Structure formats: structure tokens, C-alpha cells
């Protein structure tokens, strides 16, 4: 990826997940030498009767709230920078629903970062409307950060590799992230999507084929990033389960937007969706631009 004037885009709303996203986006901006763009969306006013002064008063209060949220977000960027020089910060307020605002803004972003859930969210089980909208319709790399994610800077980057074009984009991104962080890359390939492979299947044959696929997909990238040490994992079932299980040993999970089982028009695969909502580390889904 090349430097883009719109930098690392992050949605802010004052929620705990949003604050976690800002902290992670700040570290990402420092790593990639990018500015941070803080975007706050003010939803449109809907009234059932023509009372103009009420609408104006509501808008004034929303603008004031937006200014406070963005001011706090800027302070968070400064504190999250630690000993490093803080990145340049840009702020933007848009009058639109958060999902559509973030999807539209992602067109010009180097990377887009969001919390799993926003204000009013309950639990961790499901993606919020903004994170879900970005994962289905966003442009370029989309990072999803959980409020309770703990990042070990010495832990490896984990990438899912299945041989699909989307997986190739994820592999390129994962090597770059591992190189910038100075950590290992764990490349996971699942040679079967079923929970229990049928009796009589040639387990050894499929596993060897999986290792060959993994070797082929990694070869060129290992030459380009000789500083990255790669750990290869070949498993026989459910890539989503393995990625989620291994995510607690990684500082970042990277995967494609849909894999070998996806149809041409599929916008988000089941693996990407499940991992993004359940992984125990920040997750980047490499979506096409």
C-alpha cells in the first residue's frame, strides 16, 4: 500500500470500543507513517411535525457533542502515541448514518478502523451496524478492534491462506504487517472445510496437497520479505475455528474478504465474518478497493 492523503480512518463515537479503535489506529498510523483521520457521524434528524426550533436546537446540541467527542479522541491519539512522535490528526464531522459515512469515506483511506460495537451495544457476540457495514461494503483493508483485545507486541501476526485471490491480498498485507512489527508470521491453511472429514478420505494426501498450496502461496512473499520468519500450520477442518482459537496467541489476524467457497458476487465470507466478531486480537479483512 502507498501513502494516501486520507490516512488511517477511524470512526469515533465516544464508546469504549471506539476508544480501543483509536488507540490501535494510532499505533498503526505510527507504524505506517500515516495521518489519523477521526470521523464522527451525526445521524439525520427525523421529526414527525414541523417544529423548526426544536430541530435547530437538536442540531446545535449534536454539533456540540461531536466537538467534545472529537476533542477527547484527539487527546487519546496523543496519549496512545507513547514515546513516539504522534501522527498528524485530521477530524471530520458528517451528517449521515455512521455505517454509510464510514463506507463512503473508506474509498479514500489507506486503512479503515472501527470498534466491534458502538454506543448502546450489548455483548461481543454480534458485529455492530458500522463494523458489519464496513466488512460487507467497505473499500480496502478494514480493521475491527474489540474493546477487550490485549495486544502483545512480541506475538506473531496470524494469516489465513486458502489459495483464493482474496487470500493473496491478505497474505501480502500480513507479510507487510509482520515486517513492520518485527515479528513472526503464522500462516494457517485448512485443507477441508468440514468438521469431521469422512471415513476413507486420503488424509495424508490432502495434508500434503495443503502443504504444497501453502508453500506455493508463500514462496514469492518470503523472497520479498526475507526478514519475516514464517511458521506454517496445516489443519484439516474449519479455518474459522482455528483462526479464532489461535488468535489469542497473535497480536493481529489477517484474512481475505471471502475464500475458496465464495461465489463471485459474495461480499463477505462466513470465515471473515466469524473471525472478525470472535477473534481475541484485532482483525484486518483485506477487502478490494
XYZ file of N, CA and C in Angstrom:
867
model
N 0.841 -1.190 0.000
C 0.000 0.000 0.000
C 0.880 1.246 0.000
N 0.449 2.272 -0.700
C 1.181 3.520 -0.756
C 0.501 4.556 0.119
N 1.253 5.606 0.444
C 0.696 6.651 1.294
C -0.496 7.300 0.627
N -1.556 7.448 1.372
C -2.774 8.079 0.860
C -3.082 9.287 1.722
N -3.489 10.400 1.127
C -3.734 11.607 1.916
C -4.777 11.434 3.009
N -5.656 10.451 2.873
C -6.700 10.272 3.874
C -6.275 9.383 5.034
N -5.093 8.795 4.965
C -4.504 8.101 6.093
C -5.324 6.967 6.696
N -5.129 6.782 8.015
C -5.821 5.742 8.772
C -7.141 6.336 9.266
N -8.221 5.885 8.686
C -9.551 6.393 9.031
C -10.116 5.600 10.201
N -10.627 6.303 11.215
C -11.231 5.612 12.350
C -12.521 6.329 12.748
N -13.559 5.540 12.956
C -14.837 6.093 13.377
C -14.852 6.308 14.878
N -15.313 7.481 15.330
C -15.332 7.784 16.759
C -16.737 8.171 17.190
N -17.170 7.624 18.332
C -18.495 7.969 18.867
C -18.501 8.068 20.388
N -17.323 7.964 20.998
C -17.233 8.070 22.444
C -17.420 6.770 23.194
N -17.689 5.687 22.479
C -17.890 4.383 23.123
C -16.558 3.754 23.504
N -16.618 2.740 24.350
C -15.400 2.029 24.768
C -14.724 1.364 23.578
N -15.516 0.750 22.684
C -14.939 0.113 21.503
C -14.295 1.144 20.582
N -14.923 2.320 20.478
C -14.353 3.386 19.661
C -13.010 3.840 20.217
N -12.899 3.952 21.514
C -11.640 4.355 22.131
C -10.552 3.319 21.870
N -10.917 2.041 21.936
C -9.957 0.986 21.631
C -9.499 1.086 20.174
N -10.430 1.390 19.279
C -10.099 1.540 17.862
C -9.154 2.717 17.641
N -9.367 3.809 18.367
C -8.494 4.983 18.230
C -7.078 4.654 18.688
N -6.958 3.968 19.817
C -5.624 3.609 20.313
C -4.898 2.716 19.315
N -5.608 1.726 18.786
C -4.972 0.813 17.831
C -4.627 1.542 16.535
N -5.540 2.391 16.053
C -5.309 3.145 14.820
C -4.107 4.074 14.962
N -3.911 4.629 16.151
C -2.762 5.498 16.391
C -1.459 4.743 16.232
N -1.384 3.565 16.834
C -0.169 2.751 16.697
C 0.034 2.331 15.246
N -1.061 2.035 14.560
C -0.974 1.645 13.160
C -0.488 2.824 12.302
N -0.964 4.013 12.594
C -0.544 5.195 11.851
C 0.949 5.463 12.037
N 1.444 5.251 13.246
C 2.872 5.443 13.507
C 3.690 4.410 12.736
N 3.241 3.162 12.751
C 3.945 2.100 12.029
C 4.023 2.382 10.531
N 2.927 2.897 9.980
C 2.827 3.095 8.534
C 3.107 4.536 8.106
N 3.467 5.389 9.053
C 3.759 6.800 8.764
C 2.592 7.459 8.032
N 1.432 7.317 8.630
C 0.198 7.851 8.071
C -0.458 8.807 9.063
N -1.245 9.762 8.566
C -2.055 10.573 9.483
C -3.249 9.770 9.988
N -3.838 10.214 11.076
C -5.061 9.617 11.598
C -6.220 10.546 11.251
N -7.274 9.986 10.694
C -8.470 10.753 10.369
C -9.586 10.292 11.296
N -10.038 11.176 12.181
C -11.109 10.874 13.121
C -12.434 11.339 12.529
N -13.325 10.404 12.286
C -14.606 10.744 11.666
C -15.748 10.495 12.650
N -16.570 11.515 12.837
C -17.760 11.384 13.684
C -18.995 11.656 12.836
N -19.959 10.759 12.898
C -21.178 10.888 12.099
C -22.340 11.349 12.971
N -23.044 12.375 12.515
C -24.255 12.848 13.182
C -25.449 12.351 12.371
N -26.267 11.482 12.939
C -27.408 10.947 12.170
C -28.404 12.047 11.821
N -29.082 11.907 10.694
C -30.047 12.931 10.292
C -31.206 13.023 11.268
N -31.748 14.231 11.385
C -32.880 14.474 12.280
C -34.169 14.041 11.589
N -34.982 13.294 12.314
C -36.285 12.884 11.795
C -37.356 13.430 12.736
N -38.239 14.288 12.216
C -39.313 14.854 13.042
C -40.658 14.493 12.441
N -41.639 14.364 13.283
C -42.983 13.989 12.810
C -43.902 15.187 12.689
N -43.408 16.375 13.102
C -44.200 17.593 12.911
C -43.225 18.752 12.679
N -43.677 19.785 11.982
C -42.772 20.889 11.602
C -42.511 21.863 12.742
N -41.577 21.497 13.607
C -41.201 22.384 14.699
C -39.734 22.742 14.479
N -39.487 23.795 13.727
C -38.142 24.131 13.269
C -37.187 24.414 14.414
N -37.685 25.108 15.455
C -36.767 25.496 16.524
C -36.269 24.289 17.300
N -37.121 23.258 17.412
C -36.677 22.035 18.084
C -35.585 21.349 17.283
N -35.763 21.324 15.960
C -34.762 20.704 15.105
C -33.442 21.455 15.198
N -33.495 22.802 15.163
C -32.279 23.605 15.251
C -31.580 23.389 16.589
N -32.360 23.349 17.669
C -31.783 23.123 18.990
C -31.107 21.761 19.071
N -31.764 20.757 18.464
C -31.207 19.406 18.474
C -29.887 19.374 17.705
N -29.857 20.038 16.549
C -28.643 20.065 15.746
C -27.503 20.756 16.483
N -27.825 21.851 17.168
C -26.797 22.549 17.936
C -26.198 21.643 19.006
N -27.073 20.900 19.682
C -26.586 20.002 20.736
C -25.745 18.875 20.145
N -26.128 18.386 18.973
C -25.368 17.319 18.317
C -24.001 17.817 17.872
N -23.952 19.032 17.357
C -22.674 19.613 16.940
C -21.756 19.793 18.143
N -22.331 20.244 19.254
C -21.529 20.424 20.470
C -21.013 19.083 20.982
N -21.872 18.079 20.930
C -21.461 16.736 21.367
C -20.366 16.190 20.456
N -20.495 16.429 19.142
C -19.487 15.963 18.185
C -18.139 16.607 18.471
N -18.154 17.917 18.758
C -16.905 18.622 19.060
C -16.235 18.049 20.297
N -17.044 17.703 21.311
C -16.481 17.133 22.534
C -15.900 15.741 22.284
N -16.629 14.924 21.525
C -16.150 13.575 21.210
C -14.830 13.640 20.452
N -14.736 14.527 19.471
C -13.524 14.640 18.668
C -12.362 15.207 19.481
N -12.645 16.144 20.385
C -11.591 16.690 21.247
C -11.014 15.598 22.141
N -11.879 14.781 22.716
C -11.421 13.665 23.551
C -10.647 12.647 22.726
N -11.090 12.418 21.484
C -10.408 11.466 20.610
C -9.001 11.952 20.267
N -8.856 13.253 20.045
C -7.539 13.811 19.753
C -6.594 13.649 20.942
N -7.102 13.849 22.152
C -6.289 13.640 23.348
C -5.867 12.174 23.462
N -6.770 11.278 23.081
C -6.466 9.850 23.143
C -5.363 9.479 22.160
N -5.383 10.096 20.972
C -4.310 9.854 19.997
C -2.974 10.271 20.589
N -2.939 11.420 21.245
C -1.693 11.897 21.849
C -1.192 10.927 22.908
N -2.077 10.478 23.780
C -1.657 9.572 24.857
C -1.281 8.195 24.327
N -1.975 7.740 23.278
C -1.697 6.411 22.719
C -0.384 6.375 21.948
N 0.161 7.538 21.625
C 1.416 7.585 20.865
C 2.614 7.200 21.720
N 2.467 7.294 23.037
C 3.560 6.922 23.927
C 4.772 7.799 23.707
N 5.953 7.171 23.565
C 7.195 7.907 23.376
C 7.417 8.305 21.920
N 6.604 7.772 21.014
C 6.770 8.091 19.594
C 6.150 9.447 19.273
N 6.623 10.044 18.189
C 6.029 11.305 17.748
C 4.598 11.025 17.303
N 3.622 11.750 17.846
C 2.231 11.474 17.481
C 1.982 11.762 16.004
N 1.096 10.999 15.385
C 0.797 11.233 13.977
C -0.020 12.511 13.795
N -0.019 13.018 12.574
C -0.884 14.140 12.255
C -2.339 13.698 12.409
N -3.176 14.563 12.980
C -4.576 14.211 13.210
C -5.488 15.137 12.413
N -6.417 14.552 11.707
C -7.436 15.300 10.997
C -8.790 14.881 11.551
N -9.722 15.808 11.617
C -11.062 15.492 12.111
C -12.101 15.816 11.051
N -13.173 15.066 11.084
C -14.244 15.285 10.118
C -15.584 14.955 10.771
N -16.574 15.822 10.565
C -17.938 15.581 11.021
C -18.834 15.507 9.799
N -19.624 14.451 9.716
C -20.540 14.296 8.589
C -21.953 14.090 9.126
N -22.925 14.622 8.408
C -24.322 14.449 8.777
C -24.891 13.283 7.977
N -24.776 12.113 8.536
C -25.225 10.885 7.876
C -25.188 9.770 8.899
N -25.793 8.642 8.566
C -25.687 7.478 9.421
C -24.252 6.988 9.445
N -23.793 6.487 10.581
C -22.400 6.063 10.713
C -21.991 4.996 9.704
N -22.817 3.945 9.463
C -22.393 2.917 8.502
C -22.137 3.478 7.105
N -23.071 4.263 6.582
C -22.894 4.800 5.230
C -21.754 5.803 5.181
N -21.585 6.601 6.243
C -20.500 7.578 6.275
C -19.140 6.891 6.246
N -18.982 5.842 7.028
C -17.707 5.138 7.087
C -17.419 4.376 5.800
N -18.434 3.748 5.231
C -18.242 3.021 3.973
C -17.810 3.988 2.877
N -18.479 5.142 2.787
C -18.113 6.120 1.779
C -16.713 6.654 1.976
N -16.355 6.983 3.209
C -15.032 7.533 3.493
C -13.927 6.506 3.285
N -14.252 5.221 3.420
C -13.231 4.181 3.268
C -12.660 4.122 1.854
N -13.384 4.687 0.884
C -12.895 4.675 -0.505
C -11.527 5.348 -0.623
N -11.313 6.385 0.167
C -10.061 7.111 0.053
C -9.060 6.825 1.146
N -9.365 5.910 2.046
C -8.490 5.671 3.199
C -7.415 4.640 2.900
N -6.276 4.813 3.508
C -5.196 3.820 3.456
C -5.654 2.541 4.157
N -6.318 2.731 5.297
C -6.909 1.633 6.056
C -8.032 2.223 6.896
N -9.079 1.449 7.124
C -10.208 1.904 7.931
C -10.304 1.065 9.192
N -10.478 1.725 10.332
C -10.506 1.046 11.630
C -11.822 1.360 12.330
N -12.420 0.344 12.922
C -13.656 0.566 13.678
C -13.702 -0.365 14.877
N -14.474 0.025 15.877
C -14.725 -0.862 17.002
C -15.742 -1.901 16.599
N -15.785 -2.988 17.337
C -16.738 -4.040 17.014
C -18.166 -3.556 17.179
N -18.413 -2.869 18.282
C -19.742 -2.347 18.571
C -19.629 -0.893 18.972
N -20.693 -0.135 18.771
C -20.695 1.274 19.158
C -21.513 1.519 20.403
N -22.029 2.724 20.534
C -22.842 3.067 21.695
C -24.117 2.235 21.728
N -24.469 1.775 22.902
C -25.707 1.018 23.059
C -25.566 -0.455 22.736
N -24.363 -0.911 22.409
C -24.176 -2.313 22.046
C -24.219 -3.195 23.282
N -24.680 -4.402 23.098
C -24.748 -5.368 24.187
C -23.898 -6.572 23.814
N -22.867 -6.824 24.617
C -22.078 -8.030 24.428
C -21.155 -7.969 23.234
N -20.489 -9.094 22.980
C -19.472 -9.194 21.939
C -19.894 -10.144 20.830
N -21.033 -10.785 20.977
C -21.364 -11.874 20.080
C -21.592 -11.444 18.645
N -22.157 -10.247 18.425
C -22.508 -9.837 17.081
C -21.786 -8.557 16.685
N -21.562 -8.404 15.378
C -20.979 -7.176 14.873
C -22.013 -6.065 14.903
N -21.566 -4.827 15.147
C -22.459 -3.689 15.108
C -22.760 -3.287 13.672
N -23.663 -2.319 13.504
C -24.073 -1.917 12.163
C -22.920 -1.290 11.388
N -22.057 -0.517 12.064
C -20.950 0.126 11.363
C -19.876 -0.873 10.975
N -19.434 -1.694 11.926
C -18.408 -2.693 11.606
C -18.929 -3.701 10.587
N -20.190 -4.126 10.752
C -20.771 -5.055 9.789
C -20.882 -4.436 8.407
N -21.306 -3.161 8.348
C -21.409 -2.483 7.058
C -20.068 -2.355 6.374
N -19.025 -2.027 7.140
C -17.692 -1.899 6.557
C -17.167 -3.236 6.045
N -17.372 -4.296 6.815
C -16.881 -5.601 6.390
C -17.603 -6.104 5.145
N -18.857 -5.707 4.970
C -19.616 -6.144 3.791
C -19.428 -5.230 2.587
N -19.259 -3.933 2.835
C -19.285 -2.984 1.722
C -18.118 -2.005 1.706
N -17.203 -2.075 2.676
C -16.095 -1.135 2.739
C -15.081 -1.353 1.626
N -14.142 -0.400 1.530
C -13.142 -0.426 0.468
C -11.752 -0.467 1.085
N -10.917 -1.397 0.606
C -9.574 -1.532 1.136
C -9.552 -2.273 2.463
N -8.409 -2.304 3.136
C -8.296 -3.040 4.399
C -9.220 -2.465 5.471
N -9.981 -3.350 6.123
C -10.892 -2.959 7.199
C -10.434 -3.648 8.485
N -10.100 -2.851 9.499
C -9.641 -3.409 10.767
C -10.753 -3.301 11.804
N -11.007 -4.404 12.502
C -12.023 -4.442 13.550
C -11.320 -4.688 14.882
N -11.584 -3.806 15.847
C -10.905 -3.864 17.140
C -11.937 -4.028 18.251
N -11.704 -4.987 19.142
C -12.570 -5.203 20.297
C -12.052 -4.414 21.487
N -12.953 -3.939 22.306
C -12.558 -3.163 23.482
C -11.682 -3.973 24.425
N -11.896 -5.297 24.470
C -11.136 -6.122 25.411
C -9.965 -6.841 24.753
N -9.589 -6.435 23.530
C -8.413 -7.022 22.903
C -7.155 -6.629 23.681
N -6.292 -7.591 23.927
C -4.999 -7.310 24.538
C -3.923 -7.628 23.512
N -3.052 -6.674 23.262
C -2.047 -6.826 22.213
C -0.667 -7.016 22.819
N -0.038 -8.142 22.504
C 1.340 -8.425 22.900
C 2.219 -8.074 21.703
N 3.034 -7.050 21.832
C 3.838 -6.573 20.713
C 4.865 -7.586 20.230
N 5.112 -8.636 21.006
C 6.069 -9.656 20.574
C 5.373 -10.853 19.922
N 4.061 -10.900 19.978
C 3.309 -12.019 19.407
C 3.316 -11.937 17.880
N 3.128 -13.064 17.210
C 3.164 -13.065 15.739
C 1.897 -12.508 15.113
N 1.968 -12.286 13.812
C 0.797 -11.973 13.000
C 0.270 -13.294 12.456
N -1.038 -13.470 12.472
C -1.672 -14.701 12.003
C -2.439 -14.408 10.722
N -2.227 -15.225 9.680
C -2.923 -15.025 8.414
C -3.541 -16.337 7.938
N -4.758 -16.238 7.408
C -5.414 -17.400 6.819
C -5.118 -17.451 5.330
N -4.633 -18.590 4.856
C -4.259 -18.761 3.446
C -5.047 -19.916 2.858
N -5.846 -19.651 1.811
C -6.609 -20.743 1.194
C -6.394 -20.841 -0.309
N -5.542 -19.989 -0.878
C -5.255 -20.058 -2.302
C -6.154 -19.206 -3.171
N -7.147 -18.526 -2.598
C -8.059 -17.679 -3.371
C -7.412 -16.320 -3.628
N -7.929 -15.551 -4.626
C -7.402 -14.194 -4.854
C -7.511 -13.309 -3.624
N -8.618 -13.415 -2.885
C -8.781 -12.622 -1.667
C -7.728 -12.995 -0.632
N -7.403 -14.271 -0.577
C -6.374 -14.743 0.347
C -5.000 -14.201 -0.045
N -4.765 -14.037 -1.339
C -3.489 -13.492 -1.803
C -3.312 -12.053 -1.314
N -4.373 -11.263 -1.370
C -4.320 -9.888 -0.858
C -4.015 -9.895 0.639
N -4.635 -10.815 1.363
C -4.416 -10.909 2.802
C -2.971 -11.308 3.103
N -2.428 -12.221 2.315
C -1.050 -12.662 2.521
C -0.068 -11.512 2.329
N -0.284 -10.707 1.287
C 0.580 -9.553 1.041
C 0.531 -8.586 2.213
N -0.667 -8.322 2.696
C -0.837 -7.392 3.806
C -0.208 -7.946 5.079
N -0.384 -9.248 5.315
C 0.136 -9.866 6.535
C 1.660 -9.832 6.576
N 2.312 -10.100 5.450
C 3.777 -10.031 5.410
C 4.256 -8.614 5.726
N 3.577 -7.623 5.160
C 3.952 -6.236 5.404
C 3.793 -5.882 6.882
N 2.671 -6.316 7.482
C 2.431 -6.016 8.892
C 3.466 -6.708 9.783
N 3.789 -7.966 9.488
C 4.774 -8.688 10.293
C 6.152 -8.046 10.173
N 6.502 -7.605 8.970
C 7.804 -6.968 8.746
C 7.910 -5.660 9.521
N 6.867 -4.843 9.485
C 6.881 -3.566 10.195
C 6.970 -3.771 11.707
N 6.357 -4.831 12.191
C 6.352 -5.097 13.632
C 7.577 -5.870 14.098
N 8.325 -6.461 13.147
C 9.491 -7.252 13.507
C 9.146 -8.542 14.224
N 8.047 -9.190 13.798
C 7.608 -10.429 14.447
C 7.409 -11.537 13.411
N 7.193 -12.754 13.903
C 6.941 -13.890 13.030
C 5.565 -13.788 12.377
N 5.402 -14.557 11.327
C 4.107 -14.693 10.662
C 3.674 -16.147 10.745
N 2.481 -16.392 11.276
C 1.915 -17.733 11.310
C 0.916 -17.844 10.162
N 1.204 -18.715 9.215
C 0.341 -18.902 8.050
C -0.462 -20.185 8.223
N -1.786 -20.048 8.270
C -2.673 -21.184 8.509
C -3.422 -21.556 7.235
N -3.405 -22.836 6.899
C -4.175 -23.337 5.761
C -4.998 -24.535 6.218
N -6.310 -24.490 5.941
C -7.188 -25.623 6.260
C -7.505 -26.361 4.971
N -7.176 -27.655 4.903
C -7.389 -28.388 3.656
C -8.777 -28.993 3.542
N -9.615 -28.808 4.555
C -11.001 -29.242 4.481
C -11.855 -28.278 5.280
N -13.075 -27.987 4.790
C -13.979 -27.075 5.495
C -14.979 -27.813 6.372
N -14.957 -29.151 6.363
C -15.917 -29.907 7.151
C -15.364 -30.172 8.537
N -16.269 -30.400 9.482
C -15.838 -30.604 10.861
C -15.119 -31.936 11.020
N -15.739 -33.002 10.508
C -15.133 -34.322 10.601
C -15.027 -34.914 9.201
N -13.835 -34.913 8.610
C -13.686 -35.489 7.280
C -14.207 -36.922 7.245
N -14.810 -37.286 6.143
C -15.440 -38.598 6.017
C -14.424 -39.722 6.135
N -14.916 -40.845 6.638
C -14.071 -42.027 6.716
C -13.654 -42.447 5.315
N -12.458 -42.865 5.183
C -11.977 -43.294 3.875
C -11.285 -42.197 3.089
N -11.358 -40.954 3.580
C -10.660 -39.868 2.897
C -9.158 -40.067 3.016
N -8.441 -39.657 1.985
C -6.986 -39.781 1.985
C -6.395 -38.623 2.785
N -6.386 -38.774 4.107
C -5.936 -37.693 4.979
C -4.526 -37.234 4.630
N -3.612 -38.194 4.464
C -2.218 -37.834 4.210
C -2.084 -37.121 2.866
N -2.847 -37.593 1.882
C -2.798 -36.964 0.561
C -3.289 -35.536 0.592
N -4.415 -35.304 1.289
C -4.952 -33.944 1.392
C -4.008 -33.031 2.168
N -3.400 -33.583 3.203
C -2.497 -32.763 4.003
C -1.265 -32.365 3.192
N -0.741 -33.308 2.426
C 0.409 -32.993 1.586
C 0.042 -31.953 0.538
N -1.165 -32.083 -0.029
C -1.628 -31.103 -1.003
C -1.755 -29.724 -0.355
N -2.256 -29.708 0.886
C -2.377 -28.447 1.611
C -1.029 -27.800 1.846
N -0.038 -28.607 2.187
C 1.303 -28.063 2.404
C 1.885 -27.496 1.111
N 1.586 -28.152 -0.005
C 2.054 -27.651 -1.293
C 1.402 -26.310 -1.636
N 0.080 -26.220 -1.375
C -0.623 -24.951 -1.632
C -0.014 -23.836 -0.799
N 0.226 -24.125 0.468
C 0.783 -23.128 1.370
C 2.175 -22.702 0.912
N 2.999 -23.678 0.516
C 4.361 -23.374 0.068
C 4.336 -22.500 -1.183
N 3.440 -22.811 -2.117
C 3.341 -22.038 -3.353
C 2.901 -20.606 -3.085
N 1.918 -20.445 -2.182
C 1.381 -19.119 -1.914
C 2.330 -18.243 -1.102
N 3.250 -18.864 -0.379
C 4.158 -18.096 0.471
C 5.503 -17.814 -0.189
N 5.857 -18.613 -1.195
C 7.208 -18.560 -1.767
C 7.629 -17.159 -2.192
N 6.839 -16.524 -3.046
C 7.206 -15.198 -3.538
C 7.291 -14.154 -2.449
N 6.391 -14.248 -1.485
C 6.360 -13.259 -0.412
C 7.526 -13.438 0.550
N 7.962 -14.669 0.762
C 9.117 -14.887 1.625
C 10.382 -14.305 1.002
N 10.441 -14.337 -0.339
C 11.584 -13.740 -1.020
C 11.548 -12.217 -0.894
N 10.352 -11.644 -0.932
C 10.209 -10.195 -0.840
C 10.438 -9.699 0.579
N 10.092 -10.533 1.568
C 10.256 -10.150 2.975
C 11.158 -11.175 3.678
N 12.463 -11.167 3.364
C 13.366 -12.159 3.967
C 13.518 -12.000 5.477
N 13.123 -10.834 6.016
C 13.246 -10.602 7.450
C 12.132 -11.261 8.250
N 11.086 -11.742 7.569
C 9.935 -12.327 8.262
C 10.091 -13.849 8.342
N 10.128 -14.357 9.553
C 10.173 -15.807 9.746
C 8.745 -16.340 9.747
N 8.511 -17.395 8.958
C 7.155 -17.915 8.776
C 6.999 -19.265 9.462
N 5.936 -19.368 10.261
C 5.551 -20.642 10.852
C 4.329 -21.153 10.084
N 4.388 -22.357 9.560
C 3.306 -22.887 8.738
C 2.449 -23.858 9.547
N 1.132 -23.700 9.424
C 0.198 -24.596 10.086
C -0.796 -25.114 9.053
N -0.902 -26.423 8.933
C -1.884 -27.050 8.050
C -2.835 -27.860 8.922
N -4.137 -27.551 8.831
C -5.142 -28.238 9.638
C -6.204 -28.812 8.714
N -7.051 -29.689 9.260
C -7.969 -30.418 8.391
C -9.410 -29.945 8.458
N -9.739 -28.989 9.307
C -11.156 -28.616 9.381
C -11.339 -27.165 9.785
N -12.462 -26.602 9.432
C -12.970 -25.300 9.841
C -11.903 -24.226 10.079
N -11.501 -23.504 9.035
C -10.494 -22.458 9.209
C -10.915 -21.382 10.210
N -12.202 -21.044 10.270
C -12.655 -20.008 11.200
C -12.364 -20.413 12.644
N -12.653 -21.670 12.975
C -12.425 -22.132 14.353
C -10.943 -22.055 14.711
N -10.088 -22.480 13.794
C -8.655 -22.457 14.068
C -8.133 -21.035 14.179
N -8.608 -20.145 13.307
C -8.162 -18.758 13.362
C -8.580 -18.101 14.673
N -9.802 -18.362 15.116
C -10.269 -17.802 16.383
C -9.467 -18.389 17.545
N -9.253 -19.707 17.527
C -8.507 -20.358 18.613
C -7.074 -19.827 18.707
N -6.439 -19.642 17.547
C -5.041 -19.202 17.532
C -4.893 -17.698 17.720
N -6.003 -16.963 17.626
C -5.924 -15.509 17.725
C -5.464 -15.033 19.098
N -5.678 -15.841 20.139
C -5.238 -15.415 21.471
C -3.727 -15.520 21.633
N -3.037 -16.076 20.617
C -1.582 -16.149 20.632
C -0.977 -15.195 19.604
N -1.813 -14.332 19.008
C -1.355 -13.414 17.968
C -1.651 -11.977 18.365
N -0.923 -11.031 17.772
C -1.213 -9.615 18.000
C -2.105 -9.051 16.900
N -2.283 -9.816 15.817
C -3.091 -9.360 14.699
C -3.500 -10.563 13.861
N -4.742 -10.554 13.380
C -5.233 -11.595 12.471
C -5.556 -10.929 11.135
N -5.110 -11.542 10.041
C -5.359 -11.003 8.705
C -5.989 -12.090 7.855
N -7.039 -11.736 7.115
C -7.679 -12.701 6.223
C -8.374 -11.969 5.085
N -8.716 -12.730 4.042
C -9.394 -12.156 2.889
C -10.873 -12.001 3.148
N -11.537 -11.223 2.287
C -12.957 -10.951 2.493
C -13.827 -12.152 2.199
N -13.420 -13.009 1.287
C -14.094 -14.294 1.113
C -13.116 -15.265 0.469
N -13.338 -16.554 0.699
C -12.349 -17.542 0.306
C -12.777 -18.436 -0.834
N -12.232 -19.653 -0.805
C -12.402 -20.559 -1.940
C -13.842 -20.988 -2.122
N -14.666 -20.894 -1.054
C -16.056 -21.315 -1.177
C -16.987 -20.204 -1.588
N -16.440 -18.985 -1.802
C -17.295 -17.848 -2.099
C -17.723 -17.779 -3.554
N -18.932 -17.276 -3.789
C -19.370 -17.009 -5.140
C -18.778 -15.682 -5.594
N -18.801 -15.436 -6.893
C -18.180 -14.232 -7.437
C -18.761 -12.964 -6.827
N -20.048 -12.948 -6.546
C -20.680 -11.745 -6.026
C -20.732 -11.671 -4.521
N -20.136 -12.626 -3.822
C -20.192 -12.647 -2.361
C -19.357 -11.513 -1.789
N -19.943 -10.720 -0.894
C -19.217 -9.571 -0.359
C -18.457 -9.890 0.917
N -18.870 -10.870 1.669
C -18.148 -11.237 2.881
C -18.359 -12.719 3.155
N -17.260 -13.452 3.274
C -17.368 -14.871 3.530
C -17.685 -15.172 4.978
N -18.158 -16.388 5.218
C -18.523 -16.784 6.575
C -17.305 -16.830 7.486
N -16.140 -17.196 6.951
C -14.930 -17.243 7.764
C -14.565 -15.835 8.240
N -14.549 -14.869 7.308
C -14.194 -13.496 7.670
C -15.160 -12.933 8.703
N -16.451 -13.188 8.516
C -17.458 -12.672 9.431
C -17.278 -13.252 10.824
N -17.105 -14.558 10.912
C -16.993 -15.202 12.223
C -15.707 -14.786 12.937
N -14.605 -14.724 12.203
C -13.333 -14.369 12.831
C -13.357 -12.922 13.304
N -13.905 -12.017 12.491
C -13.940 -10.605 12.860
C -14.721 -10.377 14.152
N -15.789 -11.136 14.361
C -16.592 -10.910 15.556
C -16.114 -11.702 16.764
N -15.304 -12.746 16.548
C -14.944 -13.618 17.672
C -13.455 -13.668 17.992
N -12.610 -13.145 17.126
C -11.169 -13.226 17.363
C -10.782 -12.489 18.630
N -9.707 -12.938 19.247
C -9.231 -12.349 20.501
C -8.099 -11.357 20.244
N -7.939 -10.941 19.006
C -6.947 -9.935 18.625
C -7.551 -9.069 17.527
N -7.069 -7.861 17.331
C -7.561 -7.047 16.217
C -7.471 -7.826 14.909
N -8.472 -7.638 14.051
C -8.564 -8.386 12.804
C -8.653 -7.443 11.612
N -7.832 -7.706 10.603
C -7.904 -6.932 9.364
C -8.458 -7.834 8.265
N -9.523 -7.394 7.630
C -10.081 -8.087 6.470
C -9.650 -7.314 5.226
N -8.911 -7.978 4.343
C -8.381 -7.327 3.152
C -9.465 -7.287 2.065
N -10.236 -6.215 2.073
C -11.274 -6.052 1.056
C -10.703 -5.370 -0.182
N -11.286 -5.655 -1.353
C -10.825 -4.990 -2.580
C -11.186 -3.510 -2.572
N -10.472 -2.726 -3.349
C -10.754 -1.281 -3.407
C -11.756 -0.994 -4.512
